[in-house]
Amino acid sequence: MTTEQRYTKEKVTHIRHWVEKKLFSISTTRAAEFKFKPGQFARLGLATTTGEEPSIWRGFSMVNPVDSKELEFYAVVVPDGEFSPRLADLKVGDDIYIDKNPIGFLTLDNFPNGGKSLWLLATGTGLSAYLSIIHDPKTWSLFDKVILCHGVRYINELSYQEQIQTWQQQWGERFVYLPLPTRESHLHYPQHRLTTLIETGKLAELAGTELDPSQACVMLCGNPDMLADGRKILGDLGFATGRRGNIGNLAVEKYW
Ligand SMILES: Cc1cc2nc3c(=O)[nH]c(=O)nc-3n(C[C@H](O)[C@H](O)[C@H](O)COP(=O)(O)OP(=O)(O)OC[C@H]3O[C@@H](n4cnc5c(N)ncnc54)[C@H](O)[C@@H]3O)c2cc1C
Ligand SMILES: NC(=O)c1ccc[n+]([C@@H]2O[C@H](COP(=O)([O-])OP(=O)(O)OC[C@H]3O[C@@H](n4cnc5c(N)ncnc54)[C@H](OP(=O)(O)O)[C@@H]3O)[C@@H](O)[C@H]2O)c1
């Protein structure tokens, strides 16, 4: 008796390197049956030798809209990492394996009633999950305003600028984008950590929107220290994850 495989074999269709040897996006073919909710992630697998079964797996959030023909992932190269340097070295036409079951809870299911504003707070590749969420029309029917804050070390790590500009044109004042490079100064970008900006009230000022727990919902994704600090600061303001059937106004996802 054969057991059905848990994954499908796909092909790499496109790779874009945003910052050489650090940040890249990779697109793949997509199995017709692969369905996901915006904000979820897929387990990607690589084989050690061509033709062998995949032996190493890692999770990556989908960046693309739910109905696109292909899947897209945004990733960082972790030097000495087992998986990400190999992923970054793939070429168009190479094999990649994708687990049939997408997973993850950083989705709009956390906020079924929506609210005035949705704050998508990311550092680094934490941006990935938010891109598929912003693509989703449901996000815009649940929330009046979407605020995307992206903390990075350097300005050239602010990826997906063309897509972000398209959303700015499409949604006007309903979409606020705050680029936050921490290790490089810029005339128009504040050089501060996200957590500092929340704590001082500056983030709300920059967004032109109150960070009010009775009207706002917040998602946090990125560096685990940022998640820990952010949870504490937001908790003090009145934000909490949902539990025991109570709907929350905070959702957090850990990448490592
Ligand atoms: C739910 C989920 C979703 C994820 N989505 C993404 C994604 O969209 N894009 C992405 O690049 N990674 C994502 N990751 C992380 C990814 O699965 C791998 O951990 C990452 O590619 C490193 O694997 P590695 O084998 O090269 O390094 P490993 O040998 O596994 O080294 C792990 C170390 O690398 C560092 N690290 C891991 N991931 C990151 C990261 N994203 N940014 C900065 N440092 C990191 C940490 O210090 C960690 O301890 C996700 C992880 C989870 C659990
Ligand atoms: N391949 C390469 O050449 C190369 C080079 C560099 C890094 N890397 C890899 O990339 C990974 C780092 O990626 P990254 O730069 O995207 O992630 P990162 O180190 O998490 O930095 C991203 C942003 O998060 C901020 N941040 C960190 N800790 C925080 C906290 N506690 N609270 C609030 N903000 C916080 C950083 O601010 P600060 O600037 O203030 O820390 C920065 O703005 C490393 O794990 C390394 O493996 C690769």
mmCIF file of N, CA and C and ligand atoms in Angstrom, residues 22-24 39-42 56-63 73-87 103-105 123-129 153 221-224 253-256, ligand 1:
data_model
loop_
_atom_site.group_PDB
_atom_site.id
_atom_site.type_symbol
_atom_site.label_atom_id
_atom_site.label_comp_id
_atom_site.label_asym_id
_atom_site.label_seq_id
_atom_site.Cartn_x
_atom_site.Cartn_y
_atom_site.Cartn_z
ATOM 1 N N LYS A 22 21.650 38.859 0.934
ATOM 2 C CA LYS A 22 20.850 39.028 2.156
ATOM 3 C C LYS A 22 19.352 38.819 1.934
ATOM 4 N N LEU A 23 18.759 39.538 0.997
ATOM 5 C CA LEU A 23 17.295 39.483 0.865
ATOM 6 C C LEU A 23 16.884 39.121 -0.557
ATOM 7 N N PHE A 24 15.944 38.213 -0.666
ATOM 8 C CA PHE A 24 15.492 37.794 -1.992
ATOM 9 C C PHE A 24 14.042 37.324 -1.943
ATOM 10 N N GLY A 39 -1.701 35.521 5.227
ATOM 11 C CA GLY A 39 -0.999 35.531 6.511
ATOM 12 C C GLY A 39 -0.449 34.157 6.881
ATOM 13 N N GLN A 40 -0.900 33.121 6.170
ATOM 14 C CA GLN A 40 -0.399 31.770 6.509
ATOM 15 C C GLN A 40 0.958 31.497 5.838
ATOM 16 N N PHE A 41 1.565 30.394 6.245
ATOM 17 C CA PHE A 41 2.850 30.028 5.657
ATOM 18 C C PHE A 41 2.827 28.597 5.123
ATOM 19 N N ALA A 42 3.814 28.335 4.245
ATOM 20 C CA ALA A 42 3.960 26.992 3.682
ATOM 21 C C ALA A 42 5.275 26.413 4.160
ATOM 22 N N ILE A 56 15.056 18.475 4.043
ATOM 23 C CA ILE A 56 15.115 19.625 4.955
ATOM 24 C C ILE A 56 13.947 20.555 4.627
ATOM 25 N N TRP A 57 13.288 21.012 5.694
ATOM 26 C CA TRP A 57 12.067 21.803 5.524
ATOM 27 C C TRP A 57 12.126 23.059 6.386
ATOM 28 N N ARG A 58 11.566 24.170 5.879
ATOM 29 C CA ARG A 58 11.421 25.396 6.667
ATOM 30 C C ARG A 58 10.112 26.098 6.276
ATOM 31 N N GLY A 59 9.582 26.886 7.221
ATOM 32 C CA GLY A 59 8.342 27.619 6.972
ATOM 33 C C GLY A 59 8.622 28.984 6.338
ATOM 34 N N PHE A 60 7.784 29.352 5.359
ATOM 35 C CA PHE A 60 7.875 30.687 4.733
ATOM 36 C C PHE A 60 6.468 31.193 4.444
ATOM 37 N N SER A 61 6.202 32.436 4.834
ATOM 38 C CA SER A 61 4.879 33.019 4.626
ATOM 39 C C SER A 61 4.655 33.330 3.149
ATOM 40 N N MET A 62 3.446 33.127 2.696
ATOM 41 C CA MET A 62 3.105 33.506 1.329
ATOM 42 C C MET A 62 2.988 35.026 1.249
ATOM 43 N N VAL A 63 3.525 35.567 0.168
ATOM 44 C CA VAL A 63 3.507 37.013 -0.069
ATOM 45 C C VAL A 63 2.373 37.365 -1.045
ATOM 46 N N PHE A 73 7.557 33.937 -2.097
ATOM 47 C CA PHE A 73 8.066 33.994 -0.726
ATOM 48 C C PHE A 73 9.176 35.038 -0.664
ATOM 49 N N TYR A 74 9.278 35.689 0.498
ATOM 50 C CA TYR A 74 10.299 36.730 0.708
ATOM 51 C C TYR A 74 11.210 36.234 1.831
ATOM 52 N N ALA A 75 12.516 36.222 1.595
ATOM 53 C CA ALA A 75 13.378 35.553 2.572
ATOM 54 C C ALA A 75 14.703 36.279 2.785
ATOM 55 N N VAL A 76 15.297 35.978 3.939
ATOM 56 C CA VAL A 76 16.615 36.493 4.273
ATOM 57 C C VAL A 76 17.605 35.330 4.239
ATOM 58 N N VAL A 77 18.841 35.633 3.844
ATOM 59 C CA VAL A 77 19.898 34.620 3.909
ATOM 60 C C VAL A 77 20.489 34.659 5.311
ATOM 61 N N VAL A 78 20.331 33.579 6.045
ATOM 62 C CA VAL A 78 20.974 33.482 7.358
ATOM 63 C C VAL A 78 22.347 32.853 7.106
ATOM 64 N N PRO A 79 23.435 33.642 7.273
ATOM 65 C CA PRO A 79 24.754 33.068 6.991
ATOM 66 C C PRO A 79 24.948 31.824 7.876
ATOM 67 N N ASP A 80 25.466 30.768 7.349
ATOM 68 C CA ASP A 80 25.642 29.494 8.070
ATOM 69 C C ASP A 80 24.317 28.779 8.330
ATOM 70 N N GLY A 81 23.203 29.318 7.861
ATOM 71 C CA GLY A 81 21.926 28.615 8.008
ATOM 72 C C GLY A 81 21.938 27.372 7.136
ATOM 73 N N GLU A 82 21.154 26.385 7.531
ATOM 74 C CA GLU A 82 21.123 25.142 6.769
ATOM 75 C C GLU A 82 20.296 25.286 5.491
ATOM 76 N N PHE A 83 19.232 26.071 5.563
ATOM 77 C CA PHE A 83 18.249 26.094 4.481
ATOM 78 C C PHE A 83 18.331 27.345 3.599
ATOM 79 N N SER A 84 18.323 28.542 4.249
ATOM 80 C CA SER A 84 18.151 29.778 3.466
ATOM 81 C C SER A 84 19.265 30.027 2.431
ATOM 82 N N PRO A 85 20.555 29.717 2.698
ATOM 83 C CA PRO A 85 21.555 29.932 1.649
ATOM 84 C C PRO A 85 21.292 29.038 0.432
ATOM 85 N N ARG A 86 20.777 27.830 0.684
ATOM 86 C CA ARG A 86 20.474 26.926 -0.438
ATOM 87 C C ARG A 86 19.266 27.425 -1.215
ATOM 88 N N LEU A 87 18.286 27.960 -0.485
ATOM 89 C CA LEU A 87 17.093 28.512 -1.147
ATOM 90 C C LEU A 87 17.495 29.675 -2.051
ATOM 91 N N ILE A 103 -0.167 26.450 6.891
ATOM 92 C CA ILE A 103 -0.507 26.588 8.316
ATOM 93 C C ILE A 103 -0.297 28.024 8.785
ATOM 94 N N GLY A 104 -0.673 28.284 10.057
ATOM 95 C CA GLY A 104 -0.405 29.594 10.647
ATOM 96 C C GLY A 104 -1.665 30.316 11.057
ATOM 97 N N PHE A 105 -1.505 31.121 12.116
ATOM 98 C CA PHE A 105 -2.659 31.795 12.718
ATOM 99 C C PHE A 105 -2.577 33.313 12.644
ATOM 100 N N THR A 123 9.348 43.609 11.553
ATOM 101 C CA THR A 123 10.768 43.881 11.312
ATOM 102 C C THR A 123 11.255 42.813 10.340
ATOM 103 N N GLY A 124 12.207 43.185 9.495
ATOM 104 C CA GLY A 124 12.828 42.249 8.558
ATOM 105 C C GLY A 124 11.814 41.527 7.692
ATOM 106 N N THR A 125 11.987 40.198 7.582
ATOM 107 C CA THR A 125 11.110 39.417 6.709
ATOM 108 C C THR A 125 9.721 39.202 7.311
ATOM 109 N N GLY A 126 9.490 39.717 8.496
ATOM 110 C CA GLY A 126 8.135 39.705 9.072
ATOM 111 C C GLY A 126 7.149 40.392 8.136
ATOM 112 N N LEU A 127 7.690 41.163 7.189
ATOM 113 C CA LEU A 127 6.844 41.833 6.192
ATOM 114 C C LEU A 127 6.033 40.824 5.356
ATOM 115 N N SER A 128 6.622 39.651 5.108
ATOM 116 C CA SER A 128 6.049 38.690 4.140
ATOM 117 C C SER A 128 4.552 38.478 4.314
ATOM 118 N N ALA A 129 4.187 38.082 5.535
ATOM 119 C CA ALA A 129 2.795 37.689 5.783
ATOM 120 C C ALA A 129 1.837 38.846 5.513
ATOM 121 N N ARG A 153 17.229 47.323 9.155
ATOM 122 C CA ARG A 153 18.491 47.956 9.551
ATOM 123 C C ARG A 153 18.837 49.105 8.601
ATOM 124 N N CYS A 221 5.101 40.757 13.812
ATOM 125 C CA CYS A 221 5.850 39.657 13.218
ATOM 126 C C CYS A 221 7.283 40.112 12.959
ATOM 127 N N GLY A 222 8.247 39.281 13.318
ATOM 128 C CA GLY A 222 9.640 39.643 13.060
ATOM 129 C C GLY A 222 10.576 39.150 14.139
ATOM 130 N N ASN A 223 11.592 39.949 14.416
ATOM 131 C CA ASN A 223 12.615 39.611 15.405
ATOM 132 C C ASN A 223 11.967 39.220 16.744
ATOM 133 N N PRO A 224 12.340 38.073 17.321
ATOM 134 C CA PRO A 224 11.690 37.612 18.560
ATOM 135 C C PRO A 224 11.842 38.573 19.742
ATOM 136 N N GLU A 253 3.149 36.451 15.442
ATOM 137 C CA GLU A 253 3.736 35.234 14.873
ATOM 138 C C GLU A 253 5.249 35.253 15.023
ATOM 139 N N LYS A 254 5.773 34.094 15.455
ATOM 140 C CA LYS A 254 7.213 33.939 15.676
ATOM 141 C C LYS A 254 7.823 33.183 14.512
ATOM 142 N N TYR A 255 8.885 33.723 13.923
ATOM 143 C CA TYR A 255 9.577 33.030 12.822
ATOM 144 C C TYR A 255 10.745 32.189 13.350
ATOM 145 N N TRP A 256 11.287 32.589 14.496
ATOM 146 C CA TRP A 256 12.373 31.798 15.087
ATOM 147 C C TRP A 256 12.453 32.065 16.562
HETATM 148 C C1 LIG B 1 5.748 30.549 10.812
HETATM 149 C C2 LIG B 1 7.066 30.856 10.152
HETATM 150 C C3 LIG B 1 7.097 31.647 9.023
HETATM 151 C C4 LIG B 1 8.329 32.014 8.470
HETATM 152 N N1 LIG B 1 8.337 32.822 7.377
HETATM 153 C C5 LIG B 1 9.531 33.262 6.893
HETATM 154 C C6 LIG B 1 9.578 34.169 5.782
HETATM 155 O O1 LIG B 1 8.531 34.553 5.212
HETATM 156 N N2 LIG B 1 10.783 34.580 5.357
HETATM 157 C C7 LIG B 1 11.954 34.170 5.965
HETATM 158 O O2 LIG B 1 13.041 34.584 5.541
HETATM 159 N N3 LIG B 1 11.929 33.318 6.996
HETATM 160 C C8 LIG B 1 10.764 32.840 7.461
HETATM 161 N N4 LIG B 1 10.758 31.962 8.501
HETATM 162 C C9 LIG B 1 12.057 31.456 8.995
HETATM 163 C C10 LIG B 1 12.519 30.264 8.129
HETATM 164 O O3 LIG B 1 11.629 29.184 8.332
HETATM 165 C C11 LIG B 1 13.921 29.761 8.499
HETATM 166 O O4 LIG B 1 14.052 29.662 9.878
HETATM 167 C C12 LIG B 1 14.995 30.672 7.941
HETATM 168 O O5 LIG B 1 14.985 30.617 6.518
HETATM 169 C C13 LIG B 1 16.387 30.235 8.437
HETATM 170 O O6 LIG B 1 16.613 28.898 8.134
HETATM 171 P P1 LIG B 1 18.112 28.331 8.026
HETATM 172 O O7 LIG B 1 18.029 26.840 7.989
HETATM 173 O O8 LIG B 1 18.841 28.996 6.917
HETATM 174 O O9 LIG B 1 18.784 28.815 9.347
HETATM 175 P P2 LIG B 1 18.897 28.012 10.722
HETATM 176 O O10 LIG B 1 20.096 27.169 10.672
HETATM 177 O O11 LIG B 1 17.596 27.345 10.985
HETATM 178 O O12 LIG B 1 19.170 29.253 11.672
HETATM 179 C C14 LIG B 1 18.140 29.827 12.417
HETATM 180 C C15 LIG B 1 18.580 31.190 12.919
HETATM 181 O O13 LIG B 1 18.502 32.115 11.828
HETATM 182 C C16 LIG B 1 17.939 33.350 12.255
HETATM 183 N N5 LIG B 1 16.697 33.558 11.453
HETATM 184 C C17 LIG B 1 15.791 32.621 11.060
HETATM 185 N N6 LIG B 1 14.806 33.169 10.307
HETATM 186 C C18 LIG B 1 15.118 34.477 10.219
HETATM 187 C C19 LIG B 1 14.482 35.570 9.576
HETATM 188 N N7 LIG B 1 13.347 35.398 8.856
HETATM 189 N N8 LIG B 1 15.034 36.804 9.691
HETATM 190 C C20 LIG B 1 16.183 36.978 10.404
HETATM 191 N N9 LIG B 1 16.831 35.971 11.045
HETATM 192 C C21 LIG B 1 16.312 34.742 10.952
HETATM 193 C C22 LIG B 1 17.678 33.208 13.739
HETATM 194 O O14 LIG B 1 18.775 33.744 14.425
HETATM 195 C C23 LIG B 1 17.595 31.732 13.939
HETATM 196 O O15 LIG B 1 17.951 31.325 15.211
HETATM 197 C C24 LIG B 1 9.544 31.551 9.043
HETATM 198 C C25 LIG B 1 9.494 30.702 10.142
HETATM 199 C C26 LIG B 1 8.287 30.359 10.712
HETATM 200 C C27 LIG B 1 8.261 29.462 11.914
#
